[in-house]
């Protein structure tokens, strides 16, 4: 593989390139580049190292957590960076992209062309500052590059539809100054899953510092349950409000815009977290939590849509309505399926506690019966259903994948649910095999997201658990590897004057939400037990190790008392800003979310019920 070093004037810079004698564990070659400035006056400069391979067809690109193939299907109206040969920078479309490294869950760029591929990996920072990574296609050649320090091109993305001028840094070289940077180049097999060993190697290289959660698992559960009940629960009607403002005075001045008077039935609020609150209340013998969790679920189950499914969401001024979609009457399949999955789990948990929840079980059956009726001959369970009659409004993407988990786990209620789950699992397998899952969240139209990975793990581990068939375990493993491309394998370097820097926040174990929503979030905890189960099923402790990191990460920034990081006891932010998107790097969103507190509670309750795991 040939490397090209550019960016520094050869007339005044001496550049030396050295390659390691042997391969890395993942088959890579470690390269060091040393540059010495021989000029007599200070000069600005940026070092660029490139590697190329022939590509007559469009390459498949991967930057973990940031770029997947073309990255944005052409029909997706939500604007964020997309690859295409014809540039349209006003709509974030270009055949060449450069990004700052902290946008990537692992600072590496991959390309597959024809019979194989190539990857280039770097550290987030070097002695020249924040590193950059990127790629380009031009005239039958695919090029990967790293830049020291970073440059973004052709535009920068800050989380909305308006492109910003390119962010960039240069280094001021002084006479005699010398710097060495390191990168690793990997030849890849044709299977796009060849990224997995590379990411394992990079994680092992950077995960050298101990994790520093603020509290233990049991204390984190107590804090999260307190916060969910104190700040998000409202009894009349029984709901879990989606947001609660850190700043309570501000919330009073903006007429409740901080405390959003709304509740989804799952996803960003609703049944999964009411189930967690109920479980915590049972374990800790706290009747007020038991009553609150049960009341929220009762409220949702007593108000099914005419179709027989749940509604998408409740609003204080509107009552029960559809999902976050402009399509009239549209209900998002992933939200409905996730609510059904966790409702069935709540039914089983309550049954084990000696409590019959007949209305809940009827709601489970009603939803699943609609899902089975909606399933097409090829197994597609639909991505959007109509609230009035349950007809399928869209089958695009993989939003229906969560129905597979709900159907498989509910086979105890009706044996017919399992064949539907199997057909669905077979249909959605191609998304996993093609390494491009998309469509799970309501607010990111058909974009690849970490949430698609969680949905696939829930689905395929459920099929493995019920059937014992190895193909489902293998799909779960492949889905887990894809999900882990969104997980930060290193600790982002924060300025010590920022909030995250001052508190010593460690990003390892957090997930990038998506290429569109470039912030860290905790939603991966929703499949914590499945990841532990996968580690045992495969005999591979890597999955357990990264799941431990996931739970440890979000045992940071759960408010231990009123005033902790300017929040109130039991609050947890939805967003941690590890790069320049939406907010400045080092900030966090000053809203507690029902789901961000709720998934922490779910994860902690699951962990406390998994004997023999050292968290």
Short mmCIF file of N, CA, C and O in Angstrom, two decimals, residues 6 69 89 106 112 122 139 175 206 219 222 271 323 351 385 396 439 454 471 488 491 525 528 541 549 586 599:
data_model
loop_
_atom_site.label_atom_id
_atom_site.label_comp_id
_atom_site.label_asym_id
_atom_site.label_seq_id
_atom_site.Cartn_x
_atom_site.Cartn_y
_atom_site.Cartn_z
N UNK A 6 1.44 14.97 2.05
CA UNK A 6 1.34 16.28 1.41
C UNK A 6 1.01 17.33 2.46
O UNK A 6 0.84 17.03 3.64
N UNK A 69 -21.85 4.00 4.09
CA UNK A 69 -22.19 3.94 2.67
C UNK A 69 -22.43 5.33 2.12
O UNK A 69 -21.59 6.23 2.26
N UNK A 89 -23.36 21.07 -2.25
CA UNK A 89 -22.97 21.34 -0.87
C UNK A 89 -24.07 22.04 -0.07
O UNK A 89 -24.10 21.93 1.16
N UNK A 106 -14.83 5.79 16.59
CA UNK A 106 -13.43 5.37 16.50
C UNK A 106 -12.84 6.18 15.35
O UNK A 106 -13.38 6.11 14.23
N UNK A 112 -14.52 0.08 0.90
CA UNK A 112 -14.54 -1.20 0.20
C UNK A 112 -14.83 -0.95 -1.27
O UNK A 112 -15.78 -0.23 -1.62
N UNK A 122 -6.41 6.56 13.24
CA UNK A 122 -5.54 7.52 13.92
C UNK A 122 -6.03 7.69 15.36
O UNK A 122 -7.08 7.19 15.75
N UNK A 139 -12.46 10.02 -10.39
CA UNK A 139 -11.91 9.40 -11.60
C UNK A 139 -11.41 7.98 -11.37
O UNK A 139 -10.29 7.63 -11.75
N UNK A 175 10.88 27.65 13.69
CA UNK A 175 12.13 27.10 13.16
C UNK A 175 12.69 25.99 14.05
O UNK A 175 12.77 26.13 15.27
N UNK A 206 -6.74 1.94 23.09
CA UNK A 206 -7.07 3.19 23.77
C UNK A 206 -7.73 2.99 25.13
O UNK A 206 -7.77 3.93 25.94
N UNK A 219 -26.91 2.18 43.68
CA UNK A 219 -27.17 3.59 43.95
C UNK A 219 -27.65 4.31 42.70
O UNK A 219 -28.54 5.18 42.77
N UNK A 222 -31.29 3.62 42.35
CA UNK A 222 -32.09 4.41 43.30
C UNK A 222 -32.22 5.85 42.84
O UNK A 222 -33.31 6.44 42.92
N UNK A 271 -43.99 3.01 28.35
CA UNK A 271 -44.04 1.71 29.00
C UNK A 271 -42.68 1.16 29.43
O UNK A 271 -42.56 0.65 30.55
N UNK A 323 -47.69 9.41 15.73
CA UNK A 323 -46.26 9.54 15.95
C UNK A 323 -45.74 10.87 15.40
O UNK A 323 -46.49 11.65 14.83
N UNK A 351 -46.70 -11.08 37.05
CA UNK A 351 -47.19 -12.44 37.31
C UNK A 351 -46.27 -13.14 38.32
O UNK A 351 -46.75 -13.83 39.24
N UNK A 385 -47.97 2.35 10.46
CA UNK A 385 -49.33 1.86 10.38
C UNK A 385 -50.31 3.01 10.58
O UNK A 385 -49.96 4.03 11.18
N UNK A 396 -40.78 0.94 4.14
CA UNK A 396 -39.38 1.30 3.95
C UNK A 396 -38.59 1.13 5.22
O UNK A 396 -39.10 1.32 6.33
N UNK A 439 -33.94 3.50 10.07
CA UNK A 439 -35.36 3.76 10.20
C UNK A 439 -35.95 3.63 11.59
O UNK A 439 -37.14 3.84 11.76
N UNK A 454 -29.62 -1.46 18.28
CA UNK A 454 -30.26 -2.01 19.48
C UNK A 454 -31.47 -2.87 19.10
O UNK A 454 -31.68 -3.94 19.67
N UNK A 471 -28.24 -19.61 13.60
CA UNK A 471 -28.25 -18.51 12.63
C UNK A 471 -28.72 -17.21 13.28
O UNK A 471 -28.26 -16.13 12.93
N UNK A 488 -18.18 4.79 21.46
CA UNK A 488 -16.87 5.43 21.56
C UNK A 488 -15.88 4.49 22.24
O UNK A 488 -16.11 4.01 23.35
N UNK A 491 -11.59 7.94 25.12
CA UNK A 491 -12.06 9.06 25.92
C UNK A 491 -11.72 10.36 25.21
O UNK A 491 -10.54 10.70 25.07
N UNK A 525 -28.27 1.08 26.71
CA UNK A 525 -28.58 0.31 27.91
C UNK A 525 -29.87 -0.49 27.78
O UNK A 525 -30.12 -1.39 28.57
N UNK A 528 -28.96 -4.10 27.39
CA UNK A 528 -27.89 -4.60 28.25
C UNK A 528 -28.01 -6.11 28.51
O UNK A 528 -27.01 -6.83 28.35
N UNK A 541 -15.89 -12.61 25.60
CA UNK A 541 -16.02 -11.62 26.67
C UNK A 541 -15.98 -10.17 26.20
O UNK A 541 -16.27 -9.28 26.98
N UNK A 549 -18.64 -1.14 30.11
CA UNK A 549 -18.27 0.25 29.86
C UNK A 549 -19.49 1.12 29.62
O UNK A 549 -19.56 2.27 30.08
N UNK A 586 -18.04 19.74 24.96
CA UNK A 586 -17.86 19.84 26.40
C UNK A 586 -19.10 20.27 27.15
O UNK A 586 -19.10 20.27 28.39
N UNK A 599 -33.63 4.54 30.71
CA UNK A 599 -32.76 3.45 30.25
C UNK A 599 -31.67 3.14 31.26
O UNK A 599 -31.23 2.00 31.39
#
